[in-house]
Amino acid sequence: MHTAAAMADLYEEQKAISARYVHATARGHEAVQLAAAFHLRETDFASPYYRDDAMLLGLGLRPYELMLQLMAKRDDPFSGGRTYYSHPSLRRTGAPVIPHQSSATGMQAIPATGMAHAIKYLESVGGEQLANSSEEFKASRERLTSNASLALCSIGDGAMTEGEVAEALQMAILHQLPIIYLVQDNDWGISATGREMRAMNAYEFAAGFPGLRRLQVDGADFGSSYAGLAEAFAHVRARRGPVLVHAKCPLLGHHTSGVRREWYRNDLANHQTQDPLPRLHQQLLAGGFSEEELDGLQAEARATVLADWNEALAAPNPDPATFADHEFATPTVTAEAGERSPAGAEKALMVDAALHAVDDILREFPEALFYGQDVGGELGGVFREAALLAKKYGDARVFNTPIQEAYIVGSTAGMAAVGARPIVEIQFADYIWPALNQLVEELSKSCYLTMGKFPIPALIRVPIGAYGGGGPYHSGSIESTLLTIRGIKVVYPSNAADMKGLMRAAFLDPNPVVMLEHKGLYWSKVPGTEDAKTVEPAAGYVVPLGQAAVAQEADADKLRRGETALVVTYGMGVHWAKAASRDFPGQVEILDLRTLNPLDFDAVTAATRRHGKVLVLTEEPLMNSFAESLAGRIQRHCFEALDAPVFTLGAANLPAIALNVDLEKQMLPSAAKVSVALGELLEY
């Protein structure tokens, strides 16, 4: 406790240096944080909050290590100077696993609950399934089951008002997950008081979740905190369900170094009376320790903190040349492999190729789980893309979730940290928006901000696109929005063979992959999409992410005479372009991007240089789209090879797709519209 307090005091004394980057400290919260740290084991998983530096000290971190992060130094063990103070990401012998989490309040509840879900799943794996698993998976399972592992989610009372917290609590109770939610309540949310922010505290709120055990402790008293948490940890380790511990704490420091207490606090004197440090001091005196002994501990702590401060000050800054390291973890699949067109195989629909790909994965990889809205049980997805998988693999592996897009996506971060490999589904692209918080702040940043320690291998399936009368909430295209999110990959197949090969590669990739699956291509019922059906590849077939394919070649003689053009597209655009090209026999090459990030720009530039005339085609509204961005890149890098401006074609710039099919057709591209654009381009 003296060490944590000395750090806070020193940071204040040295604020010209320490406040260069924003930080918060544990002052007032030390007792409950240390109590929690002393109950955690090496085989547990934890999500500390941004004020939890005392918890990290209790787990064995040196002040020096925390100071390296405070000053954004090269040797910061968590992020190498990339993220804020007390934002740990740790894989270290003797300490619990601490995956990355953002500063966004309340969002940690979902990934932490995903950790608990993965712990419970791994504990259930046995028999033939375990025998056929990898040695790494066996070791992960043994590590968890032999120690009754659990997850700890540290959170503030103000953050408990976030809707995503309720999603996490629902799933923890539904599945009786091994998790403790430690709520540190200091009655402040930046400058808003508890009475302004909430109708009830977290303990009262939790009463509305039957199946969630509730405990209250005095967070300013170490004995009360330790005893209460001992009860909570024992309850969860005995697998009797999740627990919420509500700890009342004083806030003695600033909210953060950038939001100072003197600007808005009028209750500091009252909070000071609850300081856990002098309280413990008096308890130890009453217990027989001498003032001299306790003063010696304080002096020792101050000397350690000062020495570590000076050492951290002298530590080197990051090498600027490393700024781009760890955007992604190294991909597993780097080349096409397996049989794309096995002898005797029949043509398959895209939806069936997707189903078979997931079936193959679940059979081969016991760490694989598949969940989302309506994918489990009897239905197997509203498009039947998961038909019978739950019956085949059981409800522990293929299961329904509530209507919780944030949980579906965010839980994958926790799942992956424990050793599971999640495949999840958002039912329609139009409903992905609640998940973007987790996708942007947690999944996309994890690999980069942890220096590669915590990449997130998560496959997120998203049915997308218009398919004739789907209307404004079931027909949208979202790829341009997704492509502004750095740190995720985006895949978009146009046929069954690519669907199967890309699905497996996306599952095996150690990074978050969003797989966009066009509903209009699933069954090839939309006129002109017959080519989406292909011979189905054999099990194990893979197509590397980031590799485009020529979907249609131009006639060689016409190419030599300069009578050809290139269409760069993906998804439904491939089929519009094929149909339109019949009006220009031999004159149109079609490049199917297949993966939008990473983009095979080498294939784009090579094809552009072959033809000199390019149309970029998309189903999205054109203005400010990926297609327009790509057109600009082509013109920047291939300007001297172009014989015409790069043409673009997309949907009308309207906020939604109308329900009426005639209005829909008017808005969307079509083969006829593509033909008009190609005619103009070829004649330019």
XYZ file of C-alpha atoms in Angstrom:
684
model
C 0.000 0.000 0.000
C 2.832 2.376 0.801
C 4.373 1.608 -2.588
C 1.166 2.501 -4.428
C 0.754 5.670 -2.359
C 4.396 6.676 -2.864
C 3.998 6.256 -6.604
C 0.926 8.498 -6.625
C 2.713 11.107 -4.504
C 5.795 11.042 -6.713
C 3.723 11.354 -9.878
C 2.128 14.448 -8.402
C 5.472 15.929 -7.348
C 6.896 15.223 -10.807
C 3.757 16.087 -12.780
C 5.718 18.060 -15.349
C 7.118 14.681 -16.422
C 4.491 12.179 -15.285
C 1.501 14.054 -16.731
C 2.928 14.298 -20.231
C 0.701 11.291 -20.929
C -2.618 10.787 -19.122
C -2.681 8.409 -16.148
C -4.795 7.501 -13.136
C -3.696 5.948 -9.830
C -5.220 3.609 -7.243
C -5.199 6.124 -4.353
C -8.130 5.141 -2.133
C -8.657 1.818 -3.908
C -5.462 0.071 -2.823
C -7.017 -2.235 -0.219
C -9.545 -4.005 -2.432
C -7.175 -4.126 -5.394
C -4.429 -5.806 -3.374
C -6.942 -8.194 -1.826
C -8.042 -9.249 -5.305
C -4.455 -9.646 -6.493
C -3.599 -11.990 -3.612
C -6.450 -14.350 -4.562
C -5.523 -14.592 -8.233
C -3.489 -17.547 -9.456
C -1.153 -18.025 -12.376
C -3.828 -20.074 -14.128
C -6.481 -17.355 -13.860
C -7.349 -14.566 -16.274
C -7.845 -10.931 -15.330
C -9.040 -7.656 -16.772
C -7.705 -4.889 -14.502
C -9.155 -1.410 -14.855
C -7.181 1.684 -15.772
C -6.985 2.733 -12.092
C -5.670 -0.650 -10.916
C -1.942 -0.053 -10.524
C -2.095 -1.349 -6.919
C -3.564 -4.607 -8.224
C -0.652 -4.911 -10.623
C 1.808 -4.340 -7.779
C 0.049 -7.089 -5.879
C 0.551 -9.413 -8.840
C 4.297 -8.832 -8.676
C 4.887 -6.004 -11.137
C 7.690 -3.613 -10.186
C 6.991 0.112 -9.929
C 9.742 0.447 -12.537
C 7.695 -1.547 -15.043
C 4.622 0.591 -14.489
C 6.718 3.736 -14.788
C 8.081 2.565 -18.122
C 4.494 2.550 -19.332
C 3.749 5.876 -17.629
C 6.552 7.487 -19.642
C 5.839 5.474 -22.819
C 9.320 3.947 -22.832
C 10.684 1.279 -25.153
C 10.866 -1.435 -22.516
C 7.313 -0.977 -21.237
C 6.525 -4.706 -20.860
C 2.921 -4.344 -21.919
C 2.943 -2.254 -25.078
C 6.412 -0.873 -25.781
C 5.226 2.696 -25.233
C 2.015 2.411 -27.259
C -0.755 2.582 -24.681
C -1.718 4.277 -21.440
C -0.498 3.703 -17.902
C -2.073 0.757 -16.084
C -3.312 -0.770 -19.328
C -1.534 -4.103 -18.965
C -1.237 -7.051 -21.323
C 0.713 -9.795 -19.689
C 1.790 -13.387 -20.244
C 4.270 -14.038 -17.460
C 5.138 -17.049 -15.323
C 3.671 -16.635 -11.864
C 0.990 -14.113 -12.862
C -2.513 -14.490 -14.278
C -2.963 -13.918 -17.992
C -3.999 -10.316 -18.634
C -5.175 -9.676 -22.207
C -5.358 -6.212 -23.700
C -8.346 -4.025 -22.961
C -9.148 -0.477 -23.959
C -9.952 2.550 -21.809
C -13.573 2.517 -22.936
C -15.582 2.236 -19.722
C -17.708 -0.857 -19.301
C -16.452 -2.563 -22.421
C -14.116 -4.880 -20.527
C -17.090 -6.817 -19.149
C -17.734 -8.554 -22.464
C -14.202 -9.789 -23.281
C -13.738 -10.840 -19.649
C -16.964 -12.830 -19.805
C -15.719 -14.365 -23.048
C -12.652 -15.559 -21.105
C -14.889 -17.247 -18.560
C -16.940 -18.811 -21.339
C -13.812 -20.268 -22.939
C -12.626 -21.593 -19.566
C -15.912 -23.425 -19.096
C -15.800 -24.813 -22.623
C -12.223 -26.073 -22.374
C -13.094 -27.800 -19.117
C -15.838 -29.713 -20.931
C -13.606 -31.111 -23.676
C -12.679 -34.727 -23.189
C -12.649 -38.202 -24.673
C -11.972 -38.686 -28.370
C -12.230 -34.958 -29.002
C -9.384 -34.266 -26.584
C -7.347 -37.213 -27.854
C -7.433 -35.786 -31.380
C -6.529 -32.251 -30.340
C -3.154 -30.550 -30.532
C -0.622 -30.778 -27.721
C -1.000 -27.040 -27.207
C -4.748 -27.414 -26.712
C -4.279 -30.332 -24.316
C -1.828 -28.290 -22.269
C -4.203 -25.304 -22.125
C -7.053 -27.512 -20.983
C -4.968 -29.236 -18.324
C -3.705 -25.915 -17.016
C -7.272 -24.686 -16.533
C -9.026 -27.765 -15.229
C -6.406 -28.699 -12.657
C -6.610 -25.275 -11.026
C -10.313 -24.354 -11.254
C -9.350 -21.272 -13.250
C -11.560 -18.195 -13.360
C -11.769 -14.722 -14.835
C -11.743 -11.479 -12.855
C -13.318 -8.380 -14.344
C -12.448 -5.145 -12.548
C -14.841 -2.297 -13.280
C -16.086 1.016 -11.891
C -19.601 1.634 -10.631
C -20.213 4.326 -13.244
C -19.234 1.904 -15.995
C -21.867 -0.533 -14.732
C -24.501 1.683 -16.337
C -23.224 0.768 -19.810
C -25.588 -1.467 -21.770
C -22.763 -3.828 -22.705
C -22.343 -4.742 -19.028
C -25.914 -6.049 -18.966
C -25.139 -8.171 -22.042
C -22.170 -9.699 -20.241
C -24.136 -10.410 -17.061
C -26.891 -12.097 -19.061
C -24.442 -14.510 -20.668
C -22.533 -15.169 -17.448
C -25.764 -16.237 -15.759
C -27.234 -18.100 -18.736
C -24.115 -20.247 -18.982
C -23.107 -20.118 -15.285
C -19.630 -18.915 -16.125
C -16.645 -18.811 -13.726
C -16.228 -15.057 -13.397
C -16.026 -12.407 -10.662
C -17.108 -8.855 -11.424
C -15.257 -6.609 -8.964
C -17.025 -3.249 -8.891
C -15.001 -0.433 -7.334
C -17.481 2.276 -6.386
C -16.012 5.671 -5.459
C -19.244 7.558 -6.224
C -17.676 9.498 -9.081
C -17.669 9.189 -12.859
C -15.179 11.882 -13.849
C -17.051 14.964 -12.565
C -20.517 13.397 -12.335
C -21.569 12.094 -8.934
C -23.354 8.828 -8.334
C -26.668 10.568 -7.733
C -26.406 12.170 -11.183
C -25.388 8.991 -13.011
C -27.459 6.143 -11.671
C -30.721 5.183 -10.053
C -29.016 2.447 -8.024
C -25.545 1.191 -7.249
C -24.085 -1.947 -8.775
C -25.095 -4.170 -5.852
C -28.713 -3.054 -6.193
C -28.560 -3.360 -9.975
C -27.284 -6.945 -9.730
C -30.414 -7.933 -7.793
C -32.210 -7.867 -11.137
C -30.056 -10.752 -12.394
C -31.206 -13.968 -10.680
C -28.351 -16.457 -10.648
C -25.695 -13.806 -10.016
C -24.428 -13.968 -6.448
C -23.902 -10.554 -4.821
C -21.439 -9.566 -2.116
C -20.601 -6.230 -0.543
C -17.258 -5.350 1.041
C -15.690 -2.273 2.546
C -13.215 -1.505 -0.243
C -11.224 0.800 2.039
C -10.587 -1.977 4.554
C -8.118 -4.676 3.587
C -9.532 -7.282 6.000
C -13.105 -6.827 4.781
C -11.990 -6.859 1.161
C -9.815 -9.945 1.556
C -12.488 -11.938 3.394
C -15.260 -10.991 0.971
C -13.142 -11.796 -2.061
C -12.071 -15.094 -0.502
C -15.755 -16.021 -0.375
C -16.277 -14.896 -3.980
C -13.247 -16.782 -5.309
C -14.223 -19.946 -3.433
C -17.770 -19.748 -4.821
C -16.571 -19.415 -8.400
C -13.786 -22.004 -8.100
C -16.363 -24.476 -6.819
C -18.297 -23.749 -10.045
C -21.367 -22.431 -8.316
C -21.833 -19.558 -10.753
C -20.727 -15.948 -11.302
C -20.321 -13.414 -8.497
C -20.514 -9.628 -8.333
C -18.545 -7.971 -5.527
C -19.449 -4.362 -4.770
C -16.639 -2.479 -2.998
C -17.158 1.047 -1.706
C -13.920 3.046 -1.979
C -12.828 6.650 -1.521
C -11.341 8.503 -4.468
C -8.283 10.276 -3.096
C -6.404 11.150 -6.255
C -7.409 12.938 -9.408
C -9.804 11.248 -11.778
C -6.825 11.269 -14.118
C -3.787 13.474 -14.377
C -5.686 15.470 -16.999
C -8.867 15.936 -14.930
C -7.681 17.281 -11.617
C -9.578 16.972 -8.347
C -9.277 20.643 -7.452
C -11.342 21.561 -10.485
C -14.560 19.949 -9.293
C -14.235 18.040 -5.997
C -15.889 19.403 -2.839
C -15.912 16.143 -0.878
C -12.209 15.424 -0.519
C -12.138 15.882 3.234
C -14.884 13.306 3.689
C -13.178 10.834 1.349
C -9.869 11.374 3.145
C -11.335 9.961 6.350
C -11.780 6.647 4.502
C -8.154 6.400 3.364
C -7.296 2.663 3.558
C -3.605 3.262 4.311
C -3.827 4.924 7.771
C -6.672 2.543 8.588
C -4.438 -0.473 7.973
C -1.631 1.280 9.837
C -3.799 1.549 12.957
C -4.969 -2.047 12.594
C -1.364 -3.256 12.445
C -0.421 -1.205 15.504
C -3.336 -2.784 17.345
C -2.125 -6.164 16.145
C 1.257 -5.773 17.813
C 3.472 -4.182 15.183
C 5.553 -1.208 16.258
C 5.476 2.299 14.821
C 9.162 1.880 14.012
C 8.533 -1.254 11.962
C 5.717 0.368 10.012
C 7.675 3.571 9.421
C 10.489 1.407 8.102
C 8.147 -0.171 5.555
C 7.047 3.267 4.414
C 10.633 4.460 4.060
C 11.554 1.305 2.168
C 8.634 1.789 -0.230
C 9.550 5.428 -0.881
C 13.176 4.524 -1.550
C 12.151 1.773 -3.981
C 9.769 4.071 -5.818
C 12.341 6.867 -6.120
C 15.052 4.490 -7.341
C 12.681 2.958 -9.887
C 11.635 6.439 -11.033
C 15.217 7.440 -11.733
C 15.864 4.152 -13.533
C 12.736 4.592 -15.665
C 13.653 8.192 -16.482
C 16.951 7.003 -17.914
C 15.382 4.162 -19.912
C 15.394 4.539 -23.718
C 12.427 5.661 -25.774
C 11.025 3.422 -28.503
C 12.809 3.308 -31.840
C 10.574 5.322 -34.214
C 11.364 2.787 -36.927
C 9.255 0.220 -35.039
C 6.078 2.299 -35.184
C 4.338 -0.042 -37.635
C 5.327 -3.348 -36.040
C 2.573 -5.787 -35.039
C -0.298 -4.443 -37.119
C -1.175 -8.096 -37.681
C 0.137 -11.410 -36.456
C 1.862 -13.463 -39.163
C -0.763 -15.346 -41.205
C -0.854 -19.134 -41.080
C -2.044 -19.662 -44.654
C 0.253 -18.108 -47.259
C -0.475 -20.222 -50.348
C -3.431 -21.956 -51.960
C -3.529 -25.612 -50.929
C -5.817 -28.604 -51.326
C -8.135 -29.640 -54.138
C -10.247 -26.845 -55.582
C -12.002 -29.051 -58.154
C -11.809 -32.670 -57.025
C -12.725 -35.292 -59.595
C -16.349 -36.337 -59.462
C -17.410 -33.530 -57.124
C -20.719 -31.848 -57.812
C -21.459 -28.162 -57.943
C -22.420 -26.630 -54.614
C -24.322 -23.558 -53.559
C -22.348 -20.912 -51.700
C -24.464 -21.402 -48.584
C -23.705 -25.117 -48.592
C -19.994 -24.523 -49.150
C -20.021 -22.250 -46.086
C -21.867 -24.853 -44.029
C -19.463 -27.605 -45.071
C -16.436 -25.417 -44.348
C -17.608 -24.772 -40.774
C -18.520 -28.441 -40.382
C -14.988 -29.438 -41.418
C -13.476 -26.934 -38.978
C -15.599 -28.077 -36.028
C -14.757 -31.706 -36.738
C -11.024 -31.051 -37.029
C -10.402 -28.407 -34.352
C -11.823 -29.020 -30.848
C -10.959 -25.436 -29.917
C -13.490 -24.152 -32.483
C -16.845 -22.761 -31.313
C -19.670 -21.317 -33.409
C -22.268 -18.984 -31.940
C -24.617 -16.103 -32.749
C -28.304 -15.380 -33.129
C -30.317 -18.437 -34.237
C -27.301 -20.475 -35.425
C -27.867 -23.165 -32.805
C -30.831 -25.332 -31.929
C -33.218 -26.498 -34.625
C -32.975 -23.626 -37.110
C -29.247 -23.443 -37.780
C -29.295 -19.845 -38.991
C -31.965 -17.841 -40.769
C -30.246 -18.773 -44.035
C -29.704 -22.395 -42.901
C -25.976 -21.706 -43.105
C -25.451 -23.671 -39.861
C -28.110 -26.311 -40.400
C -27.821 -29.293 -38.010
C -24.406 -28.254 -36.670
C -25.739 -27.874 -33.121
C -27.211 -31.370 -33.246
C -23.939 -32.742 -34.571
C -21.508 -30.994 -32.191
C -23.652 -30.191 -29.168
C -24.881 -27.023 -27.526
C -21.541 -26.359 -25.841
C -19.920 -25.754 -29.240
C -22.731 -24.437 -31.454
C -25.174 -22.256 -29.566
C -27.553 -19.353 -29.774
C -26.900 -16.014 -28.141
C -29.353 -13.305 -27.177
C -29.752 -10.389 -29.565
C -26.410 -8.988 -28.447
C -24.150 -7.999 -31.312
C -21.644 -6.391 -28.938
C -21.339 -9.580 -26.910
C -21.132 -11.792 -29.996
C -18.132 -9.874 -31.326
C -16.457 -8.693 -28.106
C -16.512 -12.075 -26.411
C -14.217 -13.434 -29.120
C -11.351 -11.405 -27.630
C -11.679 -13.213 -24.312
C -12.305 -16.569 -25.965
C -9.108 -16.276 -27.986
C -6.987 -15.249 -24.988
C -7.881 -18.501 -23.216
C -7.287 -20.725 -26.238
C -10.649 -21.150 -27.949
C -11.091 -20.275 -31.644
C -14.478 -18.590 -32.076
C -16.560 -18.387 -35.224
C -19.457 -16.000 -34.704
C -22.240 -14.592 -36.815
C -24.008 -11.254 -37.030
C -27.385 -12.085 -38.540
C -27.507 -9.184 -41.012
C -24.866 -6.599 -41.894
C -27.400 -3.859 -41.167
C -27.305 -4.839 -37.481
C -23.562 -4.913 -36.935
C -23.395 -1.369 -35.561
C -23.776 -2.250 -31.837
C -20.735 -4.512 -32.275
C -18.464 -1.804 -33.656
C -17.521 -0.583 -30.181
C -15.931 -3.944 -29.422
C -14.596 -4.505 -32.937
C -12.823 -1.137 -33.036
C -11.616 -0.683 -29.464
C -10.889 -4.251 -28.377
C -10.347 -6.585 -31.325
C -8.663 -4.339 -33.854
C -6.112 -2.789 -31.473
C -5.093 -5.824 -29.423
C -2.241 -7.184 -31.526
C -0.695 -3.757 -32.104
C -0.983 -2.482 -28.531
C 0.349 -5.702 -26.975
C 3.334 -5.985 -29.332
C 1.875 -9.176 -30.753
C 1.251 -10.939 -27.423
C -2.523 -11.004 -27.869
C -3.619 -11.262 -31.489
C -7.283 -12.260 -31.689
C -8.059 -15.162 -34.006
C -11.789 -14.563 -34.503
C -13.876 -15.279 -37.588
C -16.910 -12.983 -37.784
C -19.461 -14.014 -40.418
C -21.760 -11.296 -41.744
C -24.494 -11.924 -44.360
C -24.572 -8.815 -46.527
C -26.102 -7.212 -49.600
C -29.412 -6.893 -51.408
C -31.247 -9.920 -52.704
C -34.575 -8.652 -54.018
C -37.061 -7.077 -51.623
C -35.031 -7.338 -48.435
C -35.781 -3.737 -47.612
C -33.909 -1.087 -45.641
C -32.734 -3.243 -42.718
C -31.737 -6.461 -44.461
C -30.037 -5.340 -47.662
C -27.222 -3.000 -46.736
C -23.539 -3.031 -47.638
C -21.035 -2.007 -44.969
C -17.565 -2.820 -46.290
C -16.353 0.781 -46.527
C -17.091 1.344 -42.845
C -15.291 -1.856 -41.891
C -12.307 -0.936 -44.021
C -11.705 2.215 -41.982
C -10.993 -0.050 -38.984
C -7.291 -0.840 -38.910
C -6.195 -4.173 -37.492
C -8.993 -6.328 -38.910
C -9.157 -8.256 -42.170
C -12.168 -8.166 -44.491
C -12.980 -11.010 -46.882
C -15.718 -11.062 -49.554
C -16.072 -14.239 -51.684
C -18.117 -14.366 -54.887
C -18.461 -18.126 -55.426
C -18.722 -21.406 -53.557
C -15.112 -22.550 -54.058
C -13.718 -19.285 -52.740
C -16.242 -19.326 -49.903
C -14.936 -22.672 -48.695
C -11.249 -21.867 -49.156
C -11.430 -18.398 -47.665
C -13.542 -19.584 -44.725
C -10.861 -22.033 -43.641
C -8.054 -19.533 -44.162
C -9.982 -16.936 -42.158
C -10.462 -19.406 -39.307
C -6.771 -20.311 -39.296
C -5.648 -16.675 -39.465
C -4.402 -15.404 -36.071
C -6.167 -12.061 -36.564
C -9.787 -10.820 -36.496
C -11.387 -11.569 -39.873
C -14.799 -10.312 -40.973
C -16.225 -12.525 -43.709
C -18.894 -10.798 -45.775
C -21.242 -13.341 -47.356
C -23.652 -12.041 -49.986
C -27.187 -13.244 -49.333
C -28.061 -12.910 -53.018
C -25.308 -15.381 -53.896
C -26.084 -17.941 -51.182
C -28.562 -19.919 -53.336
C -27.898 -18.402 -56.803
C -31.572 -17.489 -57.012
C -30.900 -13.910 -58.098
C -30.871 -13.830 -61.926
C -27.320 -13.842 -63.299
C -25.680 -15.503 -60.291
C -25.538 -19.087 -61.552
C -21.727 -18.889 -61.638
C -21.667 -18.504 -57.848
C -22.256 -22.277 -57.825
C -18.990 -24.133 -58.405
C -17.578 -27.587 -57.958
C -17.094 -27.891 -54.217
C -13.458 -28.106 -53.082
C -12.295 -30.957 -50.913
C -12.045 -30.637 -47.135
C -8.895 -28.762 -46.181
C -8.857 -26.511 -49.241
C -7.578 -23.016 -48.444
C -7.234 -19.731 -50.320
C -4.790 -17.272 -48.724
C -6.225 -13.942 -47.624
C -5.084 -10.988 -49.700
C -4.868 -12.773 -53.035
C -7.106 -11.598 -55.894
C -8.193 -13.870 -58.759
C -8.987 -13.284 -62.415
C -12.642 -14.252 -62.712
C -12.682 -13.715 -66.475
C -9.864 -13.176 -68.947
C -9.964 -10.947 -72.009
C -9.176 -12.203 -75.482
C -5.414 -12.090 -76.073
C -5.698 -10.611 -79.590
C -8.050 -7.861 -78.440
C -5.736 -7.154 -75.517
C -2.800 -6.687 -77.916
C -4.880 -4.298 -80.047
C -5.792 -2.191 -76.999
C -9.497 -3.007 -77.226
C -10.015 -4.223 -73.681
C -10.924 -2.920 -70.256
C -10.606 -4.163 -66.688
C -13.372 -4.418 -64.100
C -12.088 -4.497 -60.501
C -14.825 -5.773 -58.211
C -15.938 -8.349 -55.645
C -19.059 -10.150 -54.434
C -22.159 -9.484 -56.534
C -20.137 -7.132 -58.739
C -18.369 -10.127 -60.289
C -21.678 -11.451 -61.597
C -22.938 -8.084 -62.837
C -19.651 -7.645 -64.687
C -19.839 -11.112 -66.255
C -23.353 -10.506 -67.515
C -22.481 -7.051 -68.861
C -19.352 -8.307 -70.602
C -21.460 -10.451 -72.924
C -22.167 -7.214 -74.772
C -18.413 -6.879 -75.405
C -17.144 -10.373 -76.245
C -13.489 -10.871 -75.346
C -13.000 -7.257 -74.317
C -13.435 -7.435 -70.541
C -11.159 -8.854 -67.866
C -12.733 -9.191 -64.415
C -10.508 -9.096 -61.343
C -12.225 -10.522 -58.257
C -10.525 -8.996 -55.217
C -11.831 -11.706 -52.829
C -10.131 -9.987 -49.879
C -10.586 -6.243 -49.348
C -8.033 -5.986 -46.531
C -5.295 -6.945 -47.042
C -5.805 -5.775 -50.601
C -3.939 -7.430 -53.466
C -2.958 -4.088 -54.957
C -0.145 -5.711 -56.931
C -2.755 -7.683 -58.870
C -4.782 -4.511 -59.374
C -1.835 -2.525 -60.725
C -0.626 -5.379 -62.939
C -4.078 -5.783 -64.466
C -4.439 -2.013 -64.854
C -1.158 -1.846 -66.771
C -2.331 -4.679 -69.037
C -5.496 -2.887 -70.099
C -5.122 0.843 -69.460
C -8.851 1.246 -68.839
C -10.429 0.408 -65.485
C -13.914 0.304 -63.968
C -14.160 -0.168 -60.190
C -17.538 -1.682 -59.400
C -19.282 -1.954 -56.027
C -22.742 -2.563 -54.590
C -22.265 0.155 -51.997
C -23.380 3.744 -52.403
C -20.493 5.234 -54.313
C -19.780 8.512 -52.532
C -16.812 8.245 -50.122
C -16.678 4.477 -50.621
C -13.891 1.907 -50.749
C -14.426 1.822 -54.526
C -13.737 5.537 -54.882
C -10.704 5.227 -52.646
C -9.374 2.367 -54.750
C -9.973 4.344 -57.928
C -7.896 7.169 -56.505
C -5.067 4.806 -55.612
C -5.081 3.330 -59.102
C -4.858 6.780 -60.678
C -2.050 7.786 -58.312
C 0.084 4.694 -58.974
C -0.837 3.833 -62.565
C -1.471 7.254 -64.084
C 0.994 6.870 -66.957
C -0.475 3.496 -67.923
C -4.066 4.746 -68.103
C -5.828 5.507 -71.372
C -8.920 6.877 -69.611
C -9.926 8.126 -66.182
C -10.697 5.318 -63.760
C -14.449 4.825 -63.889
C -16.495 3.929 -60.815
C -19.995 2.537 -60.489
C -21.998 1.839 -57.357
C -25.384 2.283 -55.746
C -27.171 5.603 -55.499
C -26.165 7.782 -52.564
C -29.239 7.151 -50.435
C -29.518 6.279 -46.736
C -31.315 2.950 -47.216
C -32.494 0.458 -49.798
C -36.226 0.695 -50.400
C -38.459 -2.332 -49.842
C -40.217 -2.143 -53.210
C -38.220 -4.204 -55.727
C -38.587 -1.638 -58.506
C -37.228 1.104 -56.261
C -34.426 -1.256 -55.195
C -33.461 -1.922 -58.826
C -33.394 1.784 -59.519
C -30.945 2.335 -56.681
C -28.569 -0.592 -57.196
C -26.092 -1.319 -59.966
C -27.106 -3.962 -62.494
C -25.685 -5.737 -65.517
C -27.374 -3.181 -67.746
C -25.845 -0.244 -65.876
C -22.420 -1.901 -65.946
C -22.793 -2.426 -69.710
C -23.424 1.277 -70.238
C -20.343 2.174 -68.195
C -18.190 -0.372 -70.065
C -19.366 0.927 -73.423
C -18.359 4.450 -72.495
C -15.036 3.283 -71.060
C -14.086 1.147 -74.070
C -14.866 3.994 -76.446
C -12.973 6.624 -74.437
